[in-house]
JSON list of C-alpha atoms in Angstrom, two decimals:
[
{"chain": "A", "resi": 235, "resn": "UNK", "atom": "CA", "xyz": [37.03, 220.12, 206.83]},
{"chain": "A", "resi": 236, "resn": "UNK", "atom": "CA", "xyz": [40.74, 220.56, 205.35]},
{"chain": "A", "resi": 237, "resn": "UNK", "atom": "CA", "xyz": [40.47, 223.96, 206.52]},
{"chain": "A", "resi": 238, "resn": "UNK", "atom": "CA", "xyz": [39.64, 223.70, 210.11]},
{"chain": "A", "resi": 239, "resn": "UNK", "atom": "CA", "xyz": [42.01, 220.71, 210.28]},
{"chain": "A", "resi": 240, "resn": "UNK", "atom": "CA", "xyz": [44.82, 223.71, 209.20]},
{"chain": "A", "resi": 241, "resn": "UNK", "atom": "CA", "xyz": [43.51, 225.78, 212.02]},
{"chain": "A", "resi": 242, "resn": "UNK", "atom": "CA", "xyz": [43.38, 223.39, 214.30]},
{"chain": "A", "resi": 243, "resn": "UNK", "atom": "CA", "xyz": [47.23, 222.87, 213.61]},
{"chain": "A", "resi": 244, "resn": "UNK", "atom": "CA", "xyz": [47.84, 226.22, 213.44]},
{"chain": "A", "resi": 245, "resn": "UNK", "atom": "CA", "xyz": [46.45, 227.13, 216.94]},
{"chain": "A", "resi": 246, "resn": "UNK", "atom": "CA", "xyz": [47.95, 224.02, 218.70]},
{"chain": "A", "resi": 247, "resn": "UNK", "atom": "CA", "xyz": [51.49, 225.17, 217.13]},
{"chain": "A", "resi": 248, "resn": "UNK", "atom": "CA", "xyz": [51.08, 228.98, 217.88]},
{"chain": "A", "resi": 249, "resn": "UNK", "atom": "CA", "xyz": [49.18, 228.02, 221.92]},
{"chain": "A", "resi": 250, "resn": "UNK", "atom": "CA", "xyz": [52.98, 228.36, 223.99]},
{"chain": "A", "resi": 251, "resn": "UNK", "atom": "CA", "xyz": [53.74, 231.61, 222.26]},
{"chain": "A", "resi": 252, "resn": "UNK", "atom": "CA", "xyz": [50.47, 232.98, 222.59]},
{"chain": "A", "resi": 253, "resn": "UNK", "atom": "CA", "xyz": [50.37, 232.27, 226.80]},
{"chain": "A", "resi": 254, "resn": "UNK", "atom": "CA", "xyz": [52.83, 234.60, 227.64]},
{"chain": "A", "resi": 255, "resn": "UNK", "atom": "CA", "xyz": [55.90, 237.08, 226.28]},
{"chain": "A", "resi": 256, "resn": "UNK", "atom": "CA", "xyz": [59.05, 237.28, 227.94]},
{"chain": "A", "resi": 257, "resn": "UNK", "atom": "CA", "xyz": [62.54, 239.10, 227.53]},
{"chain": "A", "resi": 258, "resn": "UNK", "atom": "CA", "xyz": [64.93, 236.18, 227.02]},
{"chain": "A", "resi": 259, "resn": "UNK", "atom": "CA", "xyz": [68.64, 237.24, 226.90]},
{"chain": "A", "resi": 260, "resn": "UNK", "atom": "CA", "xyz": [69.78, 233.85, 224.88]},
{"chain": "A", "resi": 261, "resn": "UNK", "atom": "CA", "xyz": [66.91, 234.59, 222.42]},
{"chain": "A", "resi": 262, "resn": "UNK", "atom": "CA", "xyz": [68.13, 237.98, 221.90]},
{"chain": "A", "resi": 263, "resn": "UNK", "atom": "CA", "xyz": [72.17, 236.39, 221.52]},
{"chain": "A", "resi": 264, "resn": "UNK", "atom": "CA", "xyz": [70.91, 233.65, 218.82]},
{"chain": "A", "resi": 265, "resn": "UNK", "atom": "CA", "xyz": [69.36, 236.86, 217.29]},
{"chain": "A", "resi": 266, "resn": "UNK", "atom": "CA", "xyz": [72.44, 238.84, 217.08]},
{"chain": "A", "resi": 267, "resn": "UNK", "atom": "CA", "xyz": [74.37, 236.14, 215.99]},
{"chain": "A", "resi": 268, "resn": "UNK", "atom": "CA", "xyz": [71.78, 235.39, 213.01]},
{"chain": "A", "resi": 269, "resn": "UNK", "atom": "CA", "xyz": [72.46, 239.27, 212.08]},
{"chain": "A", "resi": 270, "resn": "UNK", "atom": "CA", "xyz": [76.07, 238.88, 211.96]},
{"chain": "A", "resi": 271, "resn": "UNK", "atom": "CA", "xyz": [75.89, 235.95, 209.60]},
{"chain": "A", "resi": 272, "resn": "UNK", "atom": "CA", "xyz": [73.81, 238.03, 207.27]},
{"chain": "A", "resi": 273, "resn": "UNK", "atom": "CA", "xyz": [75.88, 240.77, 207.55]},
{"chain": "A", "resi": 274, "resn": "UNK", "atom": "CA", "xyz": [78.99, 238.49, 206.81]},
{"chain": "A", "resi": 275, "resn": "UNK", "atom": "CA", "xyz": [77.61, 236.75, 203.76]},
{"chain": "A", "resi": 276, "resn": "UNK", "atom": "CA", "xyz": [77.08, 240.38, 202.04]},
{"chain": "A", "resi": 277, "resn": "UNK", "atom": "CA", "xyz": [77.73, 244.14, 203.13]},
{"chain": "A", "resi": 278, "resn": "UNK", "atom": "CA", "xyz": [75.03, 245.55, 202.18]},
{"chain": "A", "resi": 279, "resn": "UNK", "atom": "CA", "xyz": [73.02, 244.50, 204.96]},
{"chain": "A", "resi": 280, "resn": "UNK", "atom": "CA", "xyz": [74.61, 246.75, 207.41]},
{"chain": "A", "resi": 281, "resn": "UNK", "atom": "CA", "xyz": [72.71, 249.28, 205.55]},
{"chain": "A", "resi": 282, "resn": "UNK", "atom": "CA", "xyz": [69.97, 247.32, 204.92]},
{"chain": "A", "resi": 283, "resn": "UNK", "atom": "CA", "xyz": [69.55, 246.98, 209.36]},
{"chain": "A", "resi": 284, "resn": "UNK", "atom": "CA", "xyz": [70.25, 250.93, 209.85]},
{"chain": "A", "resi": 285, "resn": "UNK", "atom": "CA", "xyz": [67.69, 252.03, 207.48]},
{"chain": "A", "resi": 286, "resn": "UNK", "atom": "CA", "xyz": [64.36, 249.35, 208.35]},
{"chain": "A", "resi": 287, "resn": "UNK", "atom": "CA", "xyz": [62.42, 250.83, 210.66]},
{"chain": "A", "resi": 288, "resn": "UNK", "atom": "CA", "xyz": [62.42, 247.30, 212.43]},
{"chain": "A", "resi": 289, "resn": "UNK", "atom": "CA", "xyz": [62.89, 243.68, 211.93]},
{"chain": "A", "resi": 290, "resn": "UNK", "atom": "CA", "xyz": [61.85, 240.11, 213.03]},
{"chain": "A", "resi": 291, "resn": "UNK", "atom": "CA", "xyz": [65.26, 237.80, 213.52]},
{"chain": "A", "resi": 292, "resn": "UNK", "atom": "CA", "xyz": [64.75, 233.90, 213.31]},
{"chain": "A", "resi": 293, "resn": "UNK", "atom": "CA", "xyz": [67.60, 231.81, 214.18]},
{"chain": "A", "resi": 294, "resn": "UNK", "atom": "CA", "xyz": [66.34, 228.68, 213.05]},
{"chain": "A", "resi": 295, "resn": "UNK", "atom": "CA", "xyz": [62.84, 227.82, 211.07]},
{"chain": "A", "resi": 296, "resn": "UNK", "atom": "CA", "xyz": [62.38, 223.88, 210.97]},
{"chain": "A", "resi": 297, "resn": "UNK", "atom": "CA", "xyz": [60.60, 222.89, 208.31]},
{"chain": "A", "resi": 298, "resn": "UNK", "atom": "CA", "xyz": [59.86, 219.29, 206.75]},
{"chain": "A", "resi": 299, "resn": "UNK", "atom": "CA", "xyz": [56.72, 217.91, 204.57]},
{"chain": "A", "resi": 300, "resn": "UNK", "atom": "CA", "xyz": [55.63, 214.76, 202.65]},
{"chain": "A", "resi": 301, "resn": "UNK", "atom": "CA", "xyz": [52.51, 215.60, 201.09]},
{"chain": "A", "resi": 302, "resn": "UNK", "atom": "CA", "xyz": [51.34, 218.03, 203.71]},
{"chain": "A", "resi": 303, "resn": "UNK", "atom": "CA", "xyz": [54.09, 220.02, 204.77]},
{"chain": "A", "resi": 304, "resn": "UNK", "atom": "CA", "xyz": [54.91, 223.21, 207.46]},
{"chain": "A", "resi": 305, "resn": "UNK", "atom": "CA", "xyz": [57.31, 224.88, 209.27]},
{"chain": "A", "resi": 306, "resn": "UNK", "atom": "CA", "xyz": [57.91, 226.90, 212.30]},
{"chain": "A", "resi": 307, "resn": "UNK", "atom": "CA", "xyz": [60.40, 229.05, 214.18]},
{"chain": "A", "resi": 308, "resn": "UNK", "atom": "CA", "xyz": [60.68, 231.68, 216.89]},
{"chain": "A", "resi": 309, "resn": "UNK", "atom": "CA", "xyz": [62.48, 234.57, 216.76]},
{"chain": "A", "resi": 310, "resn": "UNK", "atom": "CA", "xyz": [62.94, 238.52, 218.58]},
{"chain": "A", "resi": 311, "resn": "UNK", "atom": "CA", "xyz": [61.27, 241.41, 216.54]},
{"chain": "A", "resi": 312, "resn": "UNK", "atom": "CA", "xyz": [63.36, 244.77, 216.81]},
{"chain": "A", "resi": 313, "resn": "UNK", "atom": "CA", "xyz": [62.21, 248.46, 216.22]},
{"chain": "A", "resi": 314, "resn": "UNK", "atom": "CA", "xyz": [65.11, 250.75, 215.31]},
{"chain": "A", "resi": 315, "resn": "UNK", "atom": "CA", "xyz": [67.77, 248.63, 216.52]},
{"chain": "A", "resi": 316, "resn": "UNK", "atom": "CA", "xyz": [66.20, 247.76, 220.10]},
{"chain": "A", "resi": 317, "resn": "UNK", "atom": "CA", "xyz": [64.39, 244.26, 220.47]},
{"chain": "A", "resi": 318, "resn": "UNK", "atom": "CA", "xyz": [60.85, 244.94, 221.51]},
{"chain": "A", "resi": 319, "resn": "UNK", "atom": "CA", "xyz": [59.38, 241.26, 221.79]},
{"chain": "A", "resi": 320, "resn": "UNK", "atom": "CA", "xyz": [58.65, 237.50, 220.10]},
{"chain": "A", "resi": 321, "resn": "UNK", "atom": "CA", "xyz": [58.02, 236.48, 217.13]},
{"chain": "A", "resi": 322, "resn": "UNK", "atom": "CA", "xyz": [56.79, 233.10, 215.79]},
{"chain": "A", "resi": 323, "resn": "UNK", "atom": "CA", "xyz": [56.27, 232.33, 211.82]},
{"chain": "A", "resi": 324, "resn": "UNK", "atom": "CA", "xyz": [54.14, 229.58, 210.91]},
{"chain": "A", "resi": 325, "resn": "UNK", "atom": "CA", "xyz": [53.60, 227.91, 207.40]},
{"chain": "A", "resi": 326, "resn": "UNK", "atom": "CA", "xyz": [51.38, 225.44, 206.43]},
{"chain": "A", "resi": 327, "resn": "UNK", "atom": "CA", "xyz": [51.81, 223.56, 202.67]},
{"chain": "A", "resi": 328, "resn": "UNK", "atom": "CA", "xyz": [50.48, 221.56, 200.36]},
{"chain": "A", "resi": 329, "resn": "UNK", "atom": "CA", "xyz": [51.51, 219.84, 197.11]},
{"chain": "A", "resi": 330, "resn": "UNK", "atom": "CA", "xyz": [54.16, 217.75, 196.19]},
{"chain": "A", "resi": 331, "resn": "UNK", "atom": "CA", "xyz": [57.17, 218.07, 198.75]},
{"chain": "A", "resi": 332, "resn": "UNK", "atom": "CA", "xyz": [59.19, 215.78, 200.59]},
{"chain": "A", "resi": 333, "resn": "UNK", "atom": "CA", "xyz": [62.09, 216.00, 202.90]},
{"chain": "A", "resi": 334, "resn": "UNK", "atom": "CA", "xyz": [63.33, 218.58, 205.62]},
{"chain": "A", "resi": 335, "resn": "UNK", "atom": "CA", "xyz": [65.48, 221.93, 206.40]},
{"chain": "A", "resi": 336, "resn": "UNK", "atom": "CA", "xyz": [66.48, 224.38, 208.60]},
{"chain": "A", "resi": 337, "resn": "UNK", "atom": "CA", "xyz": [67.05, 227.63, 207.89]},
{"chain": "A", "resi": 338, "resn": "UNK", "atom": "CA", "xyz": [67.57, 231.35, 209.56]},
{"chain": "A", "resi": 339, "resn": "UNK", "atom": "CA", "xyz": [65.52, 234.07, 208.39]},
{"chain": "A", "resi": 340, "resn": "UNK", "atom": "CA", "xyz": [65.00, 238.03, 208.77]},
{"chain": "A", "resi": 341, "resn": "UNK", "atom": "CA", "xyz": [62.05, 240.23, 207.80]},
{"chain": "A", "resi": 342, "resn": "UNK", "atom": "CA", "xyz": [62.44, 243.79, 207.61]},
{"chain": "A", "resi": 343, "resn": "UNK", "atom": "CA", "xyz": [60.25, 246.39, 207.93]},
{"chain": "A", "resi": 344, "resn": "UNK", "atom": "CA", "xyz": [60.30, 249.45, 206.05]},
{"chain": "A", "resi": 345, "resn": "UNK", "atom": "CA", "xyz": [58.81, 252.21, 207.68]},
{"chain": "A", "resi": 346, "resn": "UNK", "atom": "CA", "xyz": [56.17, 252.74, 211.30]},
{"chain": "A", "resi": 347, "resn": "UNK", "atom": "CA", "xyz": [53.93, 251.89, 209.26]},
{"chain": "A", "resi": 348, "resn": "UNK", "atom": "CA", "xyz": [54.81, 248.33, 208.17]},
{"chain": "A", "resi": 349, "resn": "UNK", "atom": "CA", "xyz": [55.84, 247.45, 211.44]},
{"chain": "A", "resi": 350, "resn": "UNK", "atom": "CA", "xyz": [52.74, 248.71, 212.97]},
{"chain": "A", "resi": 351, "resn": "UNK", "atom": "CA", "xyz": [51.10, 245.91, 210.85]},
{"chain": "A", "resi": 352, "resn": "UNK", "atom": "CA", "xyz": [53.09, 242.84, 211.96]},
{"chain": "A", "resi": 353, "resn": "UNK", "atom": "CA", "xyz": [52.77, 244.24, 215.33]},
{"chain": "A", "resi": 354, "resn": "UNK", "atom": "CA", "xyz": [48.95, 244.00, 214.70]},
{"chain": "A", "resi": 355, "resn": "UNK", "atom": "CA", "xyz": [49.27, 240.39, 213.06]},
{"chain": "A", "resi": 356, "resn": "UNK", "atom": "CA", "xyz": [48.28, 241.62, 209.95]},
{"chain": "A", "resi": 357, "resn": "UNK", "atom": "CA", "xyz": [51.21, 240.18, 207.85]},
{"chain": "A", "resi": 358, "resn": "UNK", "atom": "CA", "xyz": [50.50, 237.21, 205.69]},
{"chain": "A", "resi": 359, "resn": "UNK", "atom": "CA", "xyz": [52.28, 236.14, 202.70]},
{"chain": "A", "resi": 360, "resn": "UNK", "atom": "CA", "xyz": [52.71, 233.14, 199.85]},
{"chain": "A", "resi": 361, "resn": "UNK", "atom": "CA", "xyz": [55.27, 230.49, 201.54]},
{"chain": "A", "resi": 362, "resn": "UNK", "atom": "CA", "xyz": [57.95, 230.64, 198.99]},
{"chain": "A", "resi": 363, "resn": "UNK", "atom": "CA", "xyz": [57.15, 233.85, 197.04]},
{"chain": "A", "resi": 364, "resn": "UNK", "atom": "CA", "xyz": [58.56, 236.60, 198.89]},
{"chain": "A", "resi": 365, "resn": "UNK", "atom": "CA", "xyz": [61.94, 235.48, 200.04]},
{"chain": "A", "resi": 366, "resn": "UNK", "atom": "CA", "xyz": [65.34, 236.06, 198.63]},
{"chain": "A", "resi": 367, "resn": "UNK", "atom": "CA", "xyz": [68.12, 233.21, 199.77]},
{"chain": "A", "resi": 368, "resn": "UNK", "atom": "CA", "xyz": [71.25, 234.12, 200.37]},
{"chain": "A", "resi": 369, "resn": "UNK", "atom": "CA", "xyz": [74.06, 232.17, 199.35]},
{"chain": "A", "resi": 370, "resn": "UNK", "atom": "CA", "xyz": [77.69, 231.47, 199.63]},
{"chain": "A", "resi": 371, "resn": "UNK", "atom": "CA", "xyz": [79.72, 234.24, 197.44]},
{"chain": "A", "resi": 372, "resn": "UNK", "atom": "CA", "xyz": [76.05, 235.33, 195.83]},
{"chain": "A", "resi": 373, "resn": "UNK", "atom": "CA", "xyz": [74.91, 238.58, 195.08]},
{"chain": "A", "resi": 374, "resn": "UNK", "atom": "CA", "xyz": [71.64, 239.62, 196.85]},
{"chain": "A", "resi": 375, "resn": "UNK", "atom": "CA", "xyz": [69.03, 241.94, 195.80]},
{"chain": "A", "resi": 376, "resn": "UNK", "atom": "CA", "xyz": [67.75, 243.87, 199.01]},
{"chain": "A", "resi": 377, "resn": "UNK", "atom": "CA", "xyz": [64.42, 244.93, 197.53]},
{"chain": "A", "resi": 378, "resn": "UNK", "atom": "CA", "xyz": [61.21, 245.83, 199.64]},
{"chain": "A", "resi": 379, "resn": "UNK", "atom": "CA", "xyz": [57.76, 244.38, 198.38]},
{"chain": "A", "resi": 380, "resn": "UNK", "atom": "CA", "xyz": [55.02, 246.26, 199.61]},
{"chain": "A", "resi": 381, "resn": "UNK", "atom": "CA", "xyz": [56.95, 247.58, 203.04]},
{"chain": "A", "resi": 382, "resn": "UNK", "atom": "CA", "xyz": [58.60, 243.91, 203.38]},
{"chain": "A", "resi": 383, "resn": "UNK", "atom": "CA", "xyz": [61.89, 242.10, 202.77]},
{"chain": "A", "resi": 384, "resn": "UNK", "atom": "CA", "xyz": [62.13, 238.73, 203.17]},
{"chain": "A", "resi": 385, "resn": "UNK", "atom": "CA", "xyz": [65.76, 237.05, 203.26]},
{"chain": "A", "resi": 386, "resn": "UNK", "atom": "CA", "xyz": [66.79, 233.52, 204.07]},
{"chain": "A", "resi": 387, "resn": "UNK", "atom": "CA", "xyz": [69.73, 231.65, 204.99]},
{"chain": "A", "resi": 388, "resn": "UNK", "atom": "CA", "xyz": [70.26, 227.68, 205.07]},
{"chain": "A", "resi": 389, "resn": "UNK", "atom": "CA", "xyz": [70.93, 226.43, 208.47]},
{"chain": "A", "resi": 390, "resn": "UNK", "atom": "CA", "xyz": [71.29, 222.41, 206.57]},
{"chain": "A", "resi": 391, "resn": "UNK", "atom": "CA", "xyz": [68.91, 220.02, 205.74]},
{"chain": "A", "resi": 392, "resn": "UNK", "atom": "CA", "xyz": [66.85, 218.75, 202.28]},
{"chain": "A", "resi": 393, "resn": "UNK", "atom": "CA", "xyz": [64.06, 219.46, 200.99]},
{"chain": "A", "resi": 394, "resn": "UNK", "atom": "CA", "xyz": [62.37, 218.68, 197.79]},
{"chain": "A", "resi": 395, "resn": "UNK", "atom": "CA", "xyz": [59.29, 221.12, 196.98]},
{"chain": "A", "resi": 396, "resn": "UNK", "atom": "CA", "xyz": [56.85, 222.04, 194.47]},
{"chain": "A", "resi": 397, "resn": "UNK", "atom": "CA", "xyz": [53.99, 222.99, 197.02]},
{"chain": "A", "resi": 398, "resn": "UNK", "atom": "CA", "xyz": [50.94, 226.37, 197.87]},
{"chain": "A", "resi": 399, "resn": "UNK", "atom": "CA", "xyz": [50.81, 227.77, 201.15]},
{"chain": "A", "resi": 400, "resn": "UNK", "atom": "CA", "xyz": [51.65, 230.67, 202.86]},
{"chain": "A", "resi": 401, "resn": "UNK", "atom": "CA", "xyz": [53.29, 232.26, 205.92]},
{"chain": "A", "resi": 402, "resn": "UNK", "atom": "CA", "xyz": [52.07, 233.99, 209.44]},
{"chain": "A", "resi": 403, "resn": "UNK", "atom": "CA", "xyz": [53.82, 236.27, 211.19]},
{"chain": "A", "resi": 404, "resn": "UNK", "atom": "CA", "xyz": [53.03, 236.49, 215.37]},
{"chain": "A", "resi": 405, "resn": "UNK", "atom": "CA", "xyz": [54.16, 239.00, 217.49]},
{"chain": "A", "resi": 406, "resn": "UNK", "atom": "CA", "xyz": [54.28, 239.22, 220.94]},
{"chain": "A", "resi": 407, "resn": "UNK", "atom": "CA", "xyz": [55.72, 242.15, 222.81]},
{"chain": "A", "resi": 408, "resn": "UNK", "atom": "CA", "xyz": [57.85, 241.57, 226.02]},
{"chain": "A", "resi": 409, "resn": "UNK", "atom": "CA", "xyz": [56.04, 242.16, 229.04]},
{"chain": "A", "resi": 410, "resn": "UNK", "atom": "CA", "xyz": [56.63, 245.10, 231.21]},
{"chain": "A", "resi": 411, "resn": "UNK", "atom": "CA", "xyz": [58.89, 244.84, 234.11]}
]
């Protein structure tokens, strides 16, 4: 029952983005903008965005949970520099957790091959185990796991967590004009 309750979440969250894909040029400015602010907090991104083979940008990922918790965000996926479509994450928790945050994230994508899979949906992952926060004045480790780099950045908000889940990547590509 739990299970199809989480699906039935899931699919209601994820029915907008699945109806229909289009270029959106504000989309695509919040995306650039997201990049720069990586790219400000540490250098080495620069490199990091020349050498993936492509990337998912999200601005903003709301997330908040008492008990049951989940988060969602929308975002423009990229393939060697040019933005080729949507993407939505979606994560679903559970455990003990209480509050809520915002917060802009990036996944990279190592080579064809890796992007070829989150183009075919086929990228899941533990909610909190793959991704790397960066931080005022921190250092950052840009390390791929398994074809995938996962790095976060606080947009504000609190958030108290202990809690298993795990993440869904959705793409979408734009339609053709």
């Amino acid at each position: 029952m739990k299970n199809r309750i989480l699906v039935l979440f899931a699919l209601l969250a994820l029915t907008p983005f699945l109806l229909e894909a289009q270029y959106n040029p504000n989309a695509l400015r919040k995306a650039k903008e997201t990049m720069e602010a990586f790219q400000a907090k540490n250098e080495k991104f620069d490199a990091f965005f020349a050498g993936a083979y492509g990337y998912a940008v999200f601005p903003s990922v709301g997330k908040g949970g008492f008990g049951i918790g989940g988060a969602h965000g929308s975002g423009t996926a990229f393939e060697q520099g040019k933005p080729i479509g949507k993407a939505k994450i979606t994560q679903l928790t559970i455990g003990l957790q209480f509050g809520g945050q915002a917060y802009k994230q990036i996944i990279f994508f190592e080579t064809e091959a890796d992007l070829r899979r989150f183009k075919q949906n086929k990228i899941e992952f533990a909610a909190q185990a793959s991704a790397v926060a960066v931080k005022e004045s921190a250092s950052v480790d840009l390390a791929y796991n398994d074809g995938v780099a996962v790095f976060t950045m606080s947009n504000g908000g609190l958030m108290y967590e202990a809690s298993l889940g795990g993440q869904q990547l959705i793409y979408k590509p734009y339609r053709k004009r």
